[in-house]
Every structure is written in C-alpha cells, then in structure tokens.
Coordinates of C-alpha atoms and ligand atoms in Angstrom, one line a residue:
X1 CA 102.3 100.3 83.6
X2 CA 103.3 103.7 84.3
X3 CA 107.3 104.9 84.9
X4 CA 108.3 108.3 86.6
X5 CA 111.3 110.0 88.3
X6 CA 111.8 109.3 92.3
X7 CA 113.6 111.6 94.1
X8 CA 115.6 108.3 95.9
X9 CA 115.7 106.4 92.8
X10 CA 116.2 106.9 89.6
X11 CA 112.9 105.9 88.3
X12 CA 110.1 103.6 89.9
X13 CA 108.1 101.7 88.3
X14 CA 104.4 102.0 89.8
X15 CA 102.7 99.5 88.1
X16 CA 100.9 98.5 92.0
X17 CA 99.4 102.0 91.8
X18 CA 98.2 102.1 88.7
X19 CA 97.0 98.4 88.6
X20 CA 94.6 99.2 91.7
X21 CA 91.7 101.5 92.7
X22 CA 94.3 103.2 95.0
X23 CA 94.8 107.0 95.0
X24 CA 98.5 107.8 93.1
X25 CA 100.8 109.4 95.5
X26 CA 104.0 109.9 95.8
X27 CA 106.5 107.0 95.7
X28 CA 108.9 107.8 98.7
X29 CA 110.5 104.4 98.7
X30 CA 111.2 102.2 96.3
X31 CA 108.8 99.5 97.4
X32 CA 105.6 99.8 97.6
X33 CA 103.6 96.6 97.6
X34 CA 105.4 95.0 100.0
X35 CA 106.1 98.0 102.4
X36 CA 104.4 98.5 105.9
X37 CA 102.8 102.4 104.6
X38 CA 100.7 100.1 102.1
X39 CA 99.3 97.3 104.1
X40 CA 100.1 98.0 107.4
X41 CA 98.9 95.1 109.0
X42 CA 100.8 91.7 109.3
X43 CA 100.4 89.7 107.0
X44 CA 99.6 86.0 107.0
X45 CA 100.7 83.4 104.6
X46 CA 99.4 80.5 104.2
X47 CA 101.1 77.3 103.5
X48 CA 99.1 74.4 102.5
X49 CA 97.2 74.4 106.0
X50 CA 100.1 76.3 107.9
X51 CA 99.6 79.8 108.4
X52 CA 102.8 81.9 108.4
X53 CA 102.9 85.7 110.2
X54 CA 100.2 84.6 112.9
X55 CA 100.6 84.4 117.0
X56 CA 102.2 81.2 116.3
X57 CA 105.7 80.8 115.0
X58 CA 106.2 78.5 113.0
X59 CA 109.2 76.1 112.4
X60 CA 110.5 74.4 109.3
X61 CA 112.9 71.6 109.5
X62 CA 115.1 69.2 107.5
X63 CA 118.1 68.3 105.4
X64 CA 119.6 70.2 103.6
X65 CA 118.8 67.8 100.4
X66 CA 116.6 64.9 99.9
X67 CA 118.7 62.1 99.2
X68 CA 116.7 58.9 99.1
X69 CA 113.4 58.1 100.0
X70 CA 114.5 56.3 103.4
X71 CA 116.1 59.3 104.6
X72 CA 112.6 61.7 104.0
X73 CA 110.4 59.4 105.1
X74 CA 112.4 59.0 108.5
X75 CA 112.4 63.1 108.6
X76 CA 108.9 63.7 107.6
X77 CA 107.9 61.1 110.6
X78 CA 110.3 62.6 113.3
X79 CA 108.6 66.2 112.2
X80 CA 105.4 64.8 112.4
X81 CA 105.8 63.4 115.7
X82 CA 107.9 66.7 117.0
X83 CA 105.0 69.1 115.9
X84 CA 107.3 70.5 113.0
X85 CA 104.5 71.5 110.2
X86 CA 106.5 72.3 107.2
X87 CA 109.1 70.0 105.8
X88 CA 112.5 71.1 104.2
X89 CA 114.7 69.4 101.5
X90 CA 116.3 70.5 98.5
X91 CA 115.8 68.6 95.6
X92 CA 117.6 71.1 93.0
X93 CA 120.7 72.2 95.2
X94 CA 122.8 75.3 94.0
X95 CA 126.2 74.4 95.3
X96 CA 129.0 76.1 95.5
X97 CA 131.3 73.2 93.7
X98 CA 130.3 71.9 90.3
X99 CA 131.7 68.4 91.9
X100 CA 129.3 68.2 94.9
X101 CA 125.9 67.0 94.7
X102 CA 123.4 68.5 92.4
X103 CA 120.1 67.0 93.9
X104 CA 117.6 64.3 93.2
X105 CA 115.8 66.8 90.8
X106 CA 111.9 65.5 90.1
X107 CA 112.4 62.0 91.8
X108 CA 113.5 64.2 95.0
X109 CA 110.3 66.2 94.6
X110 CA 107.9 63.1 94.2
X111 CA 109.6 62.0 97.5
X112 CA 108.8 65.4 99.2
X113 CA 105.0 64.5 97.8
X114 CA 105.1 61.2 99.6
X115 CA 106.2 62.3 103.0
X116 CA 103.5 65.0 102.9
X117 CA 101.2 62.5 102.0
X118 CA 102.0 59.6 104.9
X119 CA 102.8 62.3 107.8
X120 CA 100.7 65.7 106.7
X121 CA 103.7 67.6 106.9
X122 CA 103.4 70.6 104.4
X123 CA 106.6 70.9 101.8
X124 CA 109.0 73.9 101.1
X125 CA 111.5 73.2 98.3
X126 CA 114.2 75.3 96.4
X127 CA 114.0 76.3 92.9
X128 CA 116.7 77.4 90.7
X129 CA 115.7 78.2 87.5
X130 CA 112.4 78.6 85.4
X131 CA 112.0 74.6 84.8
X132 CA 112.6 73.8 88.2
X133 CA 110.1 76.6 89.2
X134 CA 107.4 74.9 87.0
X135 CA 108.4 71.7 89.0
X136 CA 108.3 72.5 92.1
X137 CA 105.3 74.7 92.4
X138 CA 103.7 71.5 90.8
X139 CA 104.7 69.7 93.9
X140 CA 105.6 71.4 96.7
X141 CA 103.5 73.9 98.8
X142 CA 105.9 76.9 98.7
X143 CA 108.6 77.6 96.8
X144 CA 111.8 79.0 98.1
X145 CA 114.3 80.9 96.3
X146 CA 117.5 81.2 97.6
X147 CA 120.4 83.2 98.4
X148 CA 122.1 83.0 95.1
X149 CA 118.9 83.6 93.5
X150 CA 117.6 86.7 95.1
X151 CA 118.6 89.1 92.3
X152 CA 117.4 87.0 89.5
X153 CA 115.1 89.0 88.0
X154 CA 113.7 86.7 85.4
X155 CA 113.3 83.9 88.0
X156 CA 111.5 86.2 90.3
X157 CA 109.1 87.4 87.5
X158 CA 108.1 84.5 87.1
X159 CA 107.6 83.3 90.8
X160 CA 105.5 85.8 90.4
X161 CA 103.3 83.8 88.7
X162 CA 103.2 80.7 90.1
X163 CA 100.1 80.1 92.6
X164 CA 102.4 79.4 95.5
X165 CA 103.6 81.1 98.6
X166 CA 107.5 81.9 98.2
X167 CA 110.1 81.7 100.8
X168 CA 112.5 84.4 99.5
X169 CA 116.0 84.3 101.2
X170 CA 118.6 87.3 101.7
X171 CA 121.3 87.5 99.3
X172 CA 124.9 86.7 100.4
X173 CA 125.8 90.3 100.6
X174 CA 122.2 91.5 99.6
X175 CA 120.9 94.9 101.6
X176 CA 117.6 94.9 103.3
X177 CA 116.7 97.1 101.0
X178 CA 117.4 95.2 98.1
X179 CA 116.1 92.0 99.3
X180 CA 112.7 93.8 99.7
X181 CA 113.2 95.3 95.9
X182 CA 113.4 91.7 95.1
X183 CA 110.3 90.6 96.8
X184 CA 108.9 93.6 95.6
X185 CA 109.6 91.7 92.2
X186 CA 107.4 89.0 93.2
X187 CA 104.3 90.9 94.3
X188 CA 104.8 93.0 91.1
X189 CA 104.2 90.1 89.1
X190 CA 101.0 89.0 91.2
X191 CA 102.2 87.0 93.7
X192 CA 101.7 88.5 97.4
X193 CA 101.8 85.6 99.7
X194 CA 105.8 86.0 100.6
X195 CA 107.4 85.4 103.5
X196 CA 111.2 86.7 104.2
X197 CA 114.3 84.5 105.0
X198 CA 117.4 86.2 106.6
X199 CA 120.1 83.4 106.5
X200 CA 122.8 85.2 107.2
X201 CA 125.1 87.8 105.5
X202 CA 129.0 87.8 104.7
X203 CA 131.2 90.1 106.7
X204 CA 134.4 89.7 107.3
X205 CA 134.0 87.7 110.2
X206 CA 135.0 83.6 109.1
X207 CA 134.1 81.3 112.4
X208 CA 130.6 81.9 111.2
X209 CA 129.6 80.5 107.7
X210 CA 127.5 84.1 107.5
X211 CA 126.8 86.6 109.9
X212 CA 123.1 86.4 111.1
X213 CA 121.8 90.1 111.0
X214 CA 119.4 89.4 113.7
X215 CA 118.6 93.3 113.7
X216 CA 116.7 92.1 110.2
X217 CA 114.0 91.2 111.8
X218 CA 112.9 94.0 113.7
X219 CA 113.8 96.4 110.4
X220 CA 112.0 94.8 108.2
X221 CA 109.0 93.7 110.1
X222 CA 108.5 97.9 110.5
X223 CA 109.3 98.5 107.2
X224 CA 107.2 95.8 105.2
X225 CA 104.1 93.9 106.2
X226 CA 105.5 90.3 105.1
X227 CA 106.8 87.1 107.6
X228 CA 110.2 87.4 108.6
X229 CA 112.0 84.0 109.2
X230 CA 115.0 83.1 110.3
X231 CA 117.6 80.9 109.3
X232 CA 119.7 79.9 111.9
X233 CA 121.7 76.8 110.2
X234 CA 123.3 78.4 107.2
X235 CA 124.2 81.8 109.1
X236 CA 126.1 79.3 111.4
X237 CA 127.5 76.9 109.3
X238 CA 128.3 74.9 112.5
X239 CA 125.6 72.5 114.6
X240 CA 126.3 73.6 118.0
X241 CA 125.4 77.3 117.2
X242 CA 122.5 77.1 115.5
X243 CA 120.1 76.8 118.6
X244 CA 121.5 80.0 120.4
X245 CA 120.6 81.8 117.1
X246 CA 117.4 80.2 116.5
X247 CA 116.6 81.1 120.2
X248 CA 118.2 84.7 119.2
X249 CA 115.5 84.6 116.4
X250 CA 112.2 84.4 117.9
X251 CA 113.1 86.2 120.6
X252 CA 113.8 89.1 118.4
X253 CA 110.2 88.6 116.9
X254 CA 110.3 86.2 113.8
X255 CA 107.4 84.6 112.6
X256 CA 109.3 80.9 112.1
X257 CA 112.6 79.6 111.6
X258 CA 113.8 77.0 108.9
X259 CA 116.3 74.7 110.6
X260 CA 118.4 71.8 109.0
X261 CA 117.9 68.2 110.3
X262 CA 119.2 65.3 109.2
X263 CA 119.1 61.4 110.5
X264 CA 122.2 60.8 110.7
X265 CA 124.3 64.6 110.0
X266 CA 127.7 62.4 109.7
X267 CA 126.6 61.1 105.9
X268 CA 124.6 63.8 104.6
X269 CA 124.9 64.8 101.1
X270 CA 125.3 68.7 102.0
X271 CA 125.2 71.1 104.9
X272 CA 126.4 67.8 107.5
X273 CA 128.4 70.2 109.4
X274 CA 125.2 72.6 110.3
X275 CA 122.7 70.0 110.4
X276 CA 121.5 69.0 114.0
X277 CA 120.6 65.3 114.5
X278 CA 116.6 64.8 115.6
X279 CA 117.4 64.6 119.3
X280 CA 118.8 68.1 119.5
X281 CA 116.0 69.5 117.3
X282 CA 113.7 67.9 119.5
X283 CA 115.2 69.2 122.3
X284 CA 115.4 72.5 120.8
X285 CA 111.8 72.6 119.8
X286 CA 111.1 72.7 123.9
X287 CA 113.3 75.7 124.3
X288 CA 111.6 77.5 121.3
X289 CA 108.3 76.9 122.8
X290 CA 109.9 78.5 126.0
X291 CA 110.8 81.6 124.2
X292 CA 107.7 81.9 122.0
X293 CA 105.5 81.8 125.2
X294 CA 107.8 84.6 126.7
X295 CA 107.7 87.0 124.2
X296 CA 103.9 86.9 123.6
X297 CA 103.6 84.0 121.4
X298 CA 102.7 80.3 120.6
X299 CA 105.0 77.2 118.9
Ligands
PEP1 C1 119.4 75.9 101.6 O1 118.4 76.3 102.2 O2 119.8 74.7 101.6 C2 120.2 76.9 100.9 C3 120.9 76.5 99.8 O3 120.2 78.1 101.4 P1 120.7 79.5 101.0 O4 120.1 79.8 99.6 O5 120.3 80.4 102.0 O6 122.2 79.4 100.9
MN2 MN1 121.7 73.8 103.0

C-alpha cells in the first residue's frame, strides 16, 4: 500500500493500483475502483440468483422491520406471487429514538432465512455494526448499510470483507462524492460487488422526510460503473408519494428500487407512514413494468 499527494486531495491512498497488474497513473479523482475511467462497463451484481445492473430492473420490497414471523411469511408470499425477487426487512433497526423499536436481532434474521427458503425470494438486510455484520452476511444474501452508516469507516472495512454483495445507502447530508469515497472503502477492502442506494437527502424542504436527488442517478451512473437504486419510501416519508418517485426513478435510469411494504401499514413497528399496503405495490409493480419497457428495459 502506497500513499502520495493528489492535486484534489490531500493525499490518496492507491492501494487498487499497486495491488493490480495495472499501469500507475495519475489519481485525478479520489476514487478509483469504483469510478467509470476504471471499469467502464456496467457492472452487474449478483444477488443470490438476482442479477443487479442488467436490462432488467430490479425491485426490492418490504417492511421496514421484521416483526414476527406471520408478518414475513405473509410478505415473502405476496412478493413471490408479485414477481418481487429480493426481500426487505430490518432486523437490527438504527432508529432515530432510543424508545422505538430496536429489531428482532438474529431471531428476525432466521425469519428472513425461512421466507427465502418457502418462496425463493432472495434477502437484503441492514447491518449496524461489526457483530451484526458477522450475522447477517451469515444469513442474508446482501448486506445493506445504511444512511447513518455510510461514513463508518471501520464498519465499511470490514464489509469489505464479508463475501456478500452490499447495498450501500447515501448519507443523510452525504455528497455524491463522498458516498462514492465510501464505497470506494468497500472495494478497497476486497469487496466489489456494490450496488448504490440514493434514499433521499436533507434540504431544507420538510413535507418530504428527504429530498430524493433523482439527478443521482444519472451522475453517478457516468461517474462510477456500480447499480444505482433508488429509494423512493424513505425520501418520501409519506405512502402516497412514493410511486410517483419510484416511477421518477427508473425512468431516470436506475437499476432497481427498494420499496417498503407492509401487510397491514396501520400496525407496523417502523416506517407505517411510508409503507404502501400489497395492493398498491402490486398495482405499482404494473406501472413500473410500463416505464421499464419505455425507457429500454425489462421488470
Ligand atoms: C431502512 O432501509 O429501513 C433504513 C433505515 O434506511 P436509511 O438507512 O436509508 O434511513
Ligand atoms: Mn425504514
């Protein structure tokens, strides 16, 4: 591992370039593995049997958290049927309030294991710290790291190491910049198969939870080479305007979209507000297919 002064940063660490058979040039941004000028074809990431970054986009749904076994089942089964791949559902939640609840922890992830198990759906699940990491990539098929945890360092060192695909999500007030230094992080560390989550960003603008930067997606798919996927549901904060952003979102060229479902939105643990109820999403999954077909792709 090799350090040396960039003109844009202050120093660069170029362990990619001296860890490969590449040629060293210069370091003009302060990504490198992760950026378009080194690999600049898509890439594709596969999740369990799901490929992610391909013509077909690719959507993720479910609650918020798992909460009982009744309530994934009934999820994984609606997905299933719907043509939904990849199931969502938090079993380590970083919430806001120490008061609200914290997740099911490794009963939640067996749970996750069972649904994939009885419908084939594959499982993305949040960790938040180095024990949960070791948990979930035990369990689930990719690991996301969330907002809060974008800029933690040690935990993305060590995702680098875990043999799973990560679903890295934009800080709260994180430039696109820094979110790719982050997954740069992650490739550093030996993990490549990332795929990018904008969620929404704060501005000063409250009717929104966040502000989805829907001009993300076309910025960062021509700066790096990784998935870009959108997250309509915690940019809105509110059901009823999550499927013009998730229309917004593949329209605008992302490679999926991780939406929250729940059974019944009215008793969920976390995120009820945002959630849409399984007719909606099914009714929205007809619309996205729509879309996809117009701009070139598949659902
Ligand atoms: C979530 O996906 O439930 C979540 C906590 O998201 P974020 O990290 O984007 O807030
Ligand atoms: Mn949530």
């Amino acid at each position: 591992m090799s350090w040396r002064t960039n003109p844009h940063e202050e120093r660069v660490n170029t362990v990619g370039a001296t860890q490969t058979a590449e040629p060293v040039v210069s370091v003009r941004k302060p990504y490198r593995l992760v950026s378009r000028d080194f690999h600049p074809e898509d890439s594709v990431v596969k999740v369990g049997n799901v490929a992610i970054g391909g013509n077909k986009v690719v959507v993720i749904s479910g609650p918020c958290a798992v909460e009982s076994q009744e309530q994934i089942m009934a999820a994984g089964a609606f997905m299933a049927q719907i043509g939904v791949p990849v199931l969502r559902g938090g079993a380590y939640k970083p919430r806001t309030s120490p008061y609200s609840f914290q997740g099911m922890g490794v009963e939640g992830l067996e749970i996750l294991a069972q649904a994939r198990m009885r419908y084939g759906v594959m499982i993305v699940t949040e960790a938040v710290d180095h024990e949960s990491l070791r948990q979930v990539a035990k369990w689930a098929d990719m690991v996301q790291i969330g907002a809060r945890n974008m800029q933690n360092f040690e935990l993305l060192k060590a995702v680098g190491q875990v043999g799973k695909p990560v679903l890295l999500k934009r800080g709260l007030a994180a430039t696109i910049d820094e979110w790719l230094m982050a997954a740069e992080y992650v490739a550093a560390h030996g993990n490549h198969d990332i795929i990018l989550c904008e969620r929404g960003i704060r501005t000063y603008e409250t009717k929104t939870r966040n502000t989805l930067d829907i001009s993300a997606v076309p910025v960062v798919k021509q700066l790096s080479h990784l998935p870009v996927v959108i997250d309509p549901s915690h940019a809105a904060g509110q059901w009823q305007w999550v499927a013009p952003l998730a229309k917004a979102g593949v329209a605008a060229g992302a490679d999926g979209l991780i939406i929250e479902a729940h059974p019944n939105p009215a008793e969920a643990l976390s995120d009820g507000p945002q959630s849409l109820n399984f007719p909606h999403l099914e009714e929205l999954m007809v619309d996205l297919g729509n879309i996809a077909r117009a701009v070139g792709r598949d659902l």
